Tab-separated table of C-alpha atoms in Angstrom:
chain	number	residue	atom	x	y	z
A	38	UNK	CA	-5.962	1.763	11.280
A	39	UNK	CA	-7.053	5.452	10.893
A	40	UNK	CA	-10.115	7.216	10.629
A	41	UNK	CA	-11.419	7.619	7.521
A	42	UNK	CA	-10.447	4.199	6.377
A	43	UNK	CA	-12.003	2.273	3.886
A	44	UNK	CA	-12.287	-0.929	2.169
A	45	UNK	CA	-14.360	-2.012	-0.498
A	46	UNK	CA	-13.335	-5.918	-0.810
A	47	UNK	CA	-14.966	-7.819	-3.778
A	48	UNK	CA	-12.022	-9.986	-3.358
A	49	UNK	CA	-9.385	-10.584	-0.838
A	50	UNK	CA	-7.596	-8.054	1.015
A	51	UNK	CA	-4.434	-8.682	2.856
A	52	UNK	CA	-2.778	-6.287	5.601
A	53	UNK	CA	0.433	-7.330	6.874
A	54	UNK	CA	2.318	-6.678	10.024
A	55	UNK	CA	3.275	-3.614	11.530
A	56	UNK	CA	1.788	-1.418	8.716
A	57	UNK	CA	0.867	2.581	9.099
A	58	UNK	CA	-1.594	4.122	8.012
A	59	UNK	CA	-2.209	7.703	7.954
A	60	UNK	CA	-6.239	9.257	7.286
A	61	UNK	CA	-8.315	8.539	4.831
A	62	UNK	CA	-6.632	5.638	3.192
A	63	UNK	CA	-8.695	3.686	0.173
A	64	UNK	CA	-8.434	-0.105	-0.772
A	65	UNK	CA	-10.640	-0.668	-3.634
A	66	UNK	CA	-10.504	-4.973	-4.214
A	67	UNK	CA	-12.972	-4.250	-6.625
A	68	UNK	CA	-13.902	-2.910	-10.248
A	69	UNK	CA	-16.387	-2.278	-13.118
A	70	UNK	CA	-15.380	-2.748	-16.743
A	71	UNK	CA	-16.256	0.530	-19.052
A	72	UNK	CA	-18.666	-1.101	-20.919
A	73	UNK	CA	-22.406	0.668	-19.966
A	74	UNK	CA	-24.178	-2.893	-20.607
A	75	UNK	CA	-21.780	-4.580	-17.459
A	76	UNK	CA	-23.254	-1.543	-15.303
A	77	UNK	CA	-26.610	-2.440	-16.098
A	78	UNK	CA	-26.190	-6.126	-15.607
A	79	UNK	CA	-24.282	-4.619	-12.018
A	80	UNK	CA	-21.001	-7.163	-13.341
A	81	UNK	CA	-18.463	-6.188	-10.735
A	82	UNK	CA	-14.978	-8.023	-10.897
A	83	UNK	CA	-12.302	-8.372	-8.176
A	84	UNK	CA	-8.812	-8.529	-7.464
A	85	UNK	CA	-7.083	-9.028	-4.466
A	86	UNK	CA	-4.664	-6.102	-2.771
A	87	UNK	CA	-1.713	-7.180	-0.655
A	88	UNK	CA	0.234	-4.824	1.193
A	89	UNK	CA	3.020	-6.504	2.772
A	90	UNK	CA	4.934	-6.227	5.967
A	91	UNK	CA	6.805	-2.958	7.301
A	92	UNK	CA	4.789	-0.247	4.855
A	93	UNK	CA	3.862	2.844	5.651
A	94	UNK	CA	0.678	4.283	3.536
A	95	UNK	CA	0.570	8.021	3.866
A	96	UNK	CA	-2.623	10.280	4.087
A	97	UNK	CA	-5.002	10.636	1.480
A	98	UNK	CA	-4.070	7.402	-0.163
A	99	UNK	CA	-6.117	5.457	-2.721
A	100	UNK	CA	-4.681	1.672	-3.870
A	101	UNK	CA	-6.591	-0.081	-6.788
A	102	UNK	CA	-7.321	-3.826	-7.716
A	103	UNK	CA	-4.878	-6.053	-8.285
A	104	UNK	CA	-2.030	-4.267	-6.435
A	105	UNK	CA	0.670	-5.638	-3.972
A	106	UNK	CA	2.628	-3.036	-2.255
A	107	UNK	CA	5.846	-4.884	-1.105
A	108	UNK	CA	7.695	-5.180	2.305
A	109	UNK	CA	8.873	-1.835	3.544
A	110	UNK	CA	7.174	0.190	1.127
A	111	UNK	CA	6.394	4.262	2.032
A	112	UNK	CA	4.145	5.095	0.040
A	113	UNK	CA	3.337	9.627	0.028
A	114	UNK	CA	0.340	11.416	1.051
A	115	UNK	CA	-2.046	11.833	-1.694
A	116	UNK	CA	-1.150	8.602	-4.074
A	117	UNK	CA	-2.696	6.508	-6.366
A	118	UNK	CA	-1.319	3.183	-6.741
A	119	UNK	CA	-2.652	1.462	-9.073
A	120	UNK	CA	0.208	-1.116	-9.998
A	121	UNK	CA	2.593	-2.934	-7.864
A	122	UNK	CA	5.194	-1.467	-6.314
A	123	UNK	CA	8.924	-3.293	-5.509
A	124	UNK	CA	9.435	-4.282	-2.090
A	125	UNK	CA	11.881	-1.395	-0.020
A	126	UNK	CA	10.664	1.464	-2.293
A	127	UNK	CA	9.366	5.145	-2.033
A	128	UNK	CA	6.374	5.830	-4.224
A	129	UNK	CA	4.512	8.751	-4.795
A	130	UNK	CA	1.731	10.658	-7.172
A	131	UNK	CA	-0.807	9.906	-9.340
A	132	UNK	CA	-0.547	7.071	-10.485
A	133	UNK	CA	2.394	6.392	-7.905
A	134	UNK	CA	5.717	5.777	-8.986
A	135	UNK	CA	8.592	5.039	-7.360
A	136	UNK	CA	11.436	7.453	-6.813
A	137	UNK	CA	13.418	5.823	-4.304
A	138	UNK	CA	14.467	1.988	-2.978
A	139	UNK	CA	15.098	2.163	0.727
A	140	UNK	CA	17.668	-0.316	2.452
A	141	UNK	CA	16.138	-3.608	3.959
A	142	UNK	CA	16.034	-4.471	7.549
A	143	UNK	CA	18.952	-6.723	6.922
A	144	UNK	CA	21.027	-3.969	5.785
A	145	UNK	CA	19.693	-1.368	8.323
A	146	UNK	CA	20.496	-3.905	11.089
A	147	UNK	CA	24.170	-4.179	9.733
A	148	UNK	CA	24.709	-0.572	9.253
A	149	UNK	CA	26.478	0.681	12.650
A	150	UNK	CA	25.556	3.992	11.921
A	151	UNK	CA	22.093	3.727	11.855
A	152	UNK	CA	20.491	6.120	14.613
A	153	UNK	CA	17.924	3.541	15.391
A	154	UNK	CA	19.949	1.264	16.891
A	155	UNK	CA	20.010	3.567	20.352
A	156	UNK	CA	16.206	2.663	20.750
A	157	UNK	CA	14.903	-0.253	22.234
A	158	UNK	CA	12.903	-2.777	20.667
A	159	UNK	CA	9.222	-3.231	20.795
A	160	UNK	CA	8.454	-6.336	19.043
Protein backbone atom coordinates (compact mmCIF):
# COMPACT_ATOMS: atom_id res chain seq x y z
CA UNK A 1 0.00 0.00 0.00
CA UNK A 2 0.65 3.80 -0.25
CA UNK A 3 -0.26 6.70 1.58
CA UNK A 4 -3.18 8.22 0.74
CA UNK A 5 -4.99 5.01 0.14
CA UNK A 6 -8.45 4.45 0.41
CA UNK A 7 -11.21 2.08 0.42
CA UNK A 8 -14.72 2.51 0.78
CA UNK A 9 -16.04 -1.31 0.74
CA UNK A 10 -19.90 -1.73 0.78
CA UNK A 11 -19.07 -4.96 -0.77
CA UNK A 12 -16.10 -7.09 -1.26
CA UNK A 13 -12.80 -5.96 -2.22
CA UNK A 14 -10.14 -8.21 -3.50
CA UNK A 15 -6.25 -7.32 -3.81
CA UNK A 16 -4.18 -9.84 -5.36
CA UNK A 17 -0.55 -10.68 -5.20
CA UNK A 18 2.30 -8.66 -5.83
CA UNK A 19 0.25 -5.53 -6.79
CA UNK A 20 1.71 -1.68 -6.81
CA UNK A 21 0.33 0.93 -5.86
CA UNK A 22 1.42 4.37 -6.27
CA UNK A 23 -0.35 7.56 -3.86
CA UNK A 24 -3.53 8.28 -3.45
CA UNK A 25 -5.22 5.34 -5.02
CA UNK A 26 -9.34 5.07 -4.65
CA UNK A 27 -11.47 1.79 -4.48
CA UNK A 28 -14.98 2.79 -4.25
CA UNK A 29 -17.08 -0.97 -3.65
CA UNK A 30 -19.85 1.18 -3.26
CA UNK A 31 -22.63 3.48 -4.92
CA UNK A 32 -25.80 5.66 -4.76
CA UNK A 33 -28.41 5.55 -7.50
CA UNK A 34 -29.36 9.28 -8.92
CA UNK A 35 -32.59 9.21 -7.70
CA UNK A 36 -32.84 12.15 -4.64
CA UNK A 37 -35.57 9.86 -2.76
CA UNK A 38 -32.64 6.73 -2.45
CA UNK A 39 -30.39 9.60 -0.79
CA UNK A 40 -32.92 10.37 1.61
CA UNK A 41 -33.79 6.82 2.45
CA UNK A 42 -29.46 6.65 2.63
CA UNK A 43 -30.02 3.29 -0.09
CA UNK A 44 -26.40 2.57 -0.83
CA UNK A 45 -25.66 -0.47 -3.22
CA UNK A 46 -22.40 -2.44 -3.69
CA UNK A 47 -20.30 -4.18 -5.99
CA UNK A 48 -17.32 -5.94 -5.51
CA UNK A 49 -13.70 -4.69 -7.15
CA UNK A 50 -11.09 -7.30 -8.00
CA UNK A 51 -7.80 -6.39 -9.04
CA UNK A 52 -5.93 -9.36 -9.93
CA UNK A 53 -2.40 -10.56 -9.68
CA UNK A 54 0.81 -8.70 -11.17
CA UNK A 55 -0.99 -4.97 -11.63
CA UNK A 56 0.44 -2.00 -11.19
CA UNK A 57 -2.13 1.02 -10.24
CA UNK A 58 -0.44 4.32 -10.86
CA UNK A 59 -0.83 7.61 -8.77
CA UNK A 60 -3.86 9.44 -8.47
CA UNK A 61 -6.02 6.51 -9.37
CA UNK A 62 -9.76 6.15 -8.75
CA UNK A 63 -11.52 2.43 -9.63
CA UNK A 64 -15.41 2.25 -9.37
CA UNK A 65 -17.96 -0.58 -8.43
CA UNK A 66 -18.18 -3.45 -10.14
CA UNK A 67 -14.69 -3.43 -11.75
CA UNK A 68 -12.04 -6.26 -12.14
CA UNK A 69 -8.74 -5.11 -13.32
CA UNK A 70 -7.09 -8.32 -14.75
CA UNK A 71 -3.64 -10.04 -14.18
CA UNK A 72 -0.79 -7.81 -15.20
CA UNK A 73 -2.70 -4.83 -15.73
CA UNK A 74 -0.72 -1.07 -15.58
CA UNK A 75 -3.01 1.00 -15.15
CA UNK A 76 -1.60 5.36 -15.61
CA UNK A 77 -1.45 7.99 -13.10
CA UNK A 78 -4.56 9.90 -12.89
CA UNK A 79 -7.32 7.14 -14.18
CA UNK A 80 -10.68 6.39 -13.77
CA UNK A 81 -11.67 2.94 -14.27
CA UNK A 82 -14.81 2.44 -14.14
CA UNK A 83 -15.26 -0.85 -16.29
CA UNK A 84 -13.19 -3.88 -16.51
CA UNK A 85 -10.18 -3.98 -18.03
CA UNK A 86 -8.56 -7.31 -20.06
CA UNK A 87 -5.99 -9.09 -18.27
CA UNK A 88 -2.08 -7.96 -19.71
CA UNK A 89 -3.32 -4.46 -20.73
CA UNK A 90 -2.25 -0.71 -20.45
CA UNK A 91 -5.10 1.58 -19.51
CA UNK A 92 -5.25 5.06 -19.07
CA UNK A 93 -7.66 8.39 -18.70
CA UNK A 94 -10.85 9.21 -17.76
CA UNK A 95 -12.76 6.82 -17.94
CA UNK A 96 -9.63 4.48 -18.62
CA UNK A 97 -9.21 2.77 -21.70
CA UNK A 98 -6.89 0.59 -22.85
CA UNK A 99 -4.20 1.43 -25.35
CA UNK A 100 -1.94 -1.34 -25.09
CA UNK A 101 -1.92 -5.44 -24.24
CA UNK A 102 1.39 -6.29 -22.66
CA UNK A 103 2.96 -9.91 -23.10
CA UNK A 104 2.16 -12.49 -20.25
CA UNK A 105 4.63 -13.94 -17.91
CA UNK A 106 4.58 -17.02 -20.02
CA UNK A 107 5.71 -15.22 -22.96
CA UNK A 108 8.15 -12.86 -21.09
CA UNK A 109 9.72 -16.00 -19.54
CA UNK A 110 10.21 -17.50 -23.13
CA UNK A 111 11.50 -14.43 -24.69
CA UNK A 112 15.51 -14.74 -24.44
CA UNK A 113 15.82 -11.27 -24.93
CA UNK A 114 14.07 -10.05 -22.18
CA UNK A 115 16.48 -7.82 -19.92
CA UNK A 116 14.91 -9.19 -16.85
CA UNK A 117 16.13 -12.36 -17.04
CA UNK A 118 19.83 -11.03 -15.66
CA UNK A 119 18.04 -10.33 -12.23
CA UNK A 120 17.48 -12.67 -9.66
CA UNK A 121 14.32 -13.76 -8.38
CA UNK A 122 12.55 -12.66 -5.30
CA UNK A 123 9.58 -14.74 -4.96
Amino acid sequence: MNFGFTVLDTSLVVIGERVMLGPNVHIYSAGHDTSVLSRVKCIEFGHPVRIEDDCWIGGNVTILAGVTIGRGCTVGAGSVVSRSLPPFSVALGSPAKVIKRLPTLEEELADPRNIYHRFPDRS
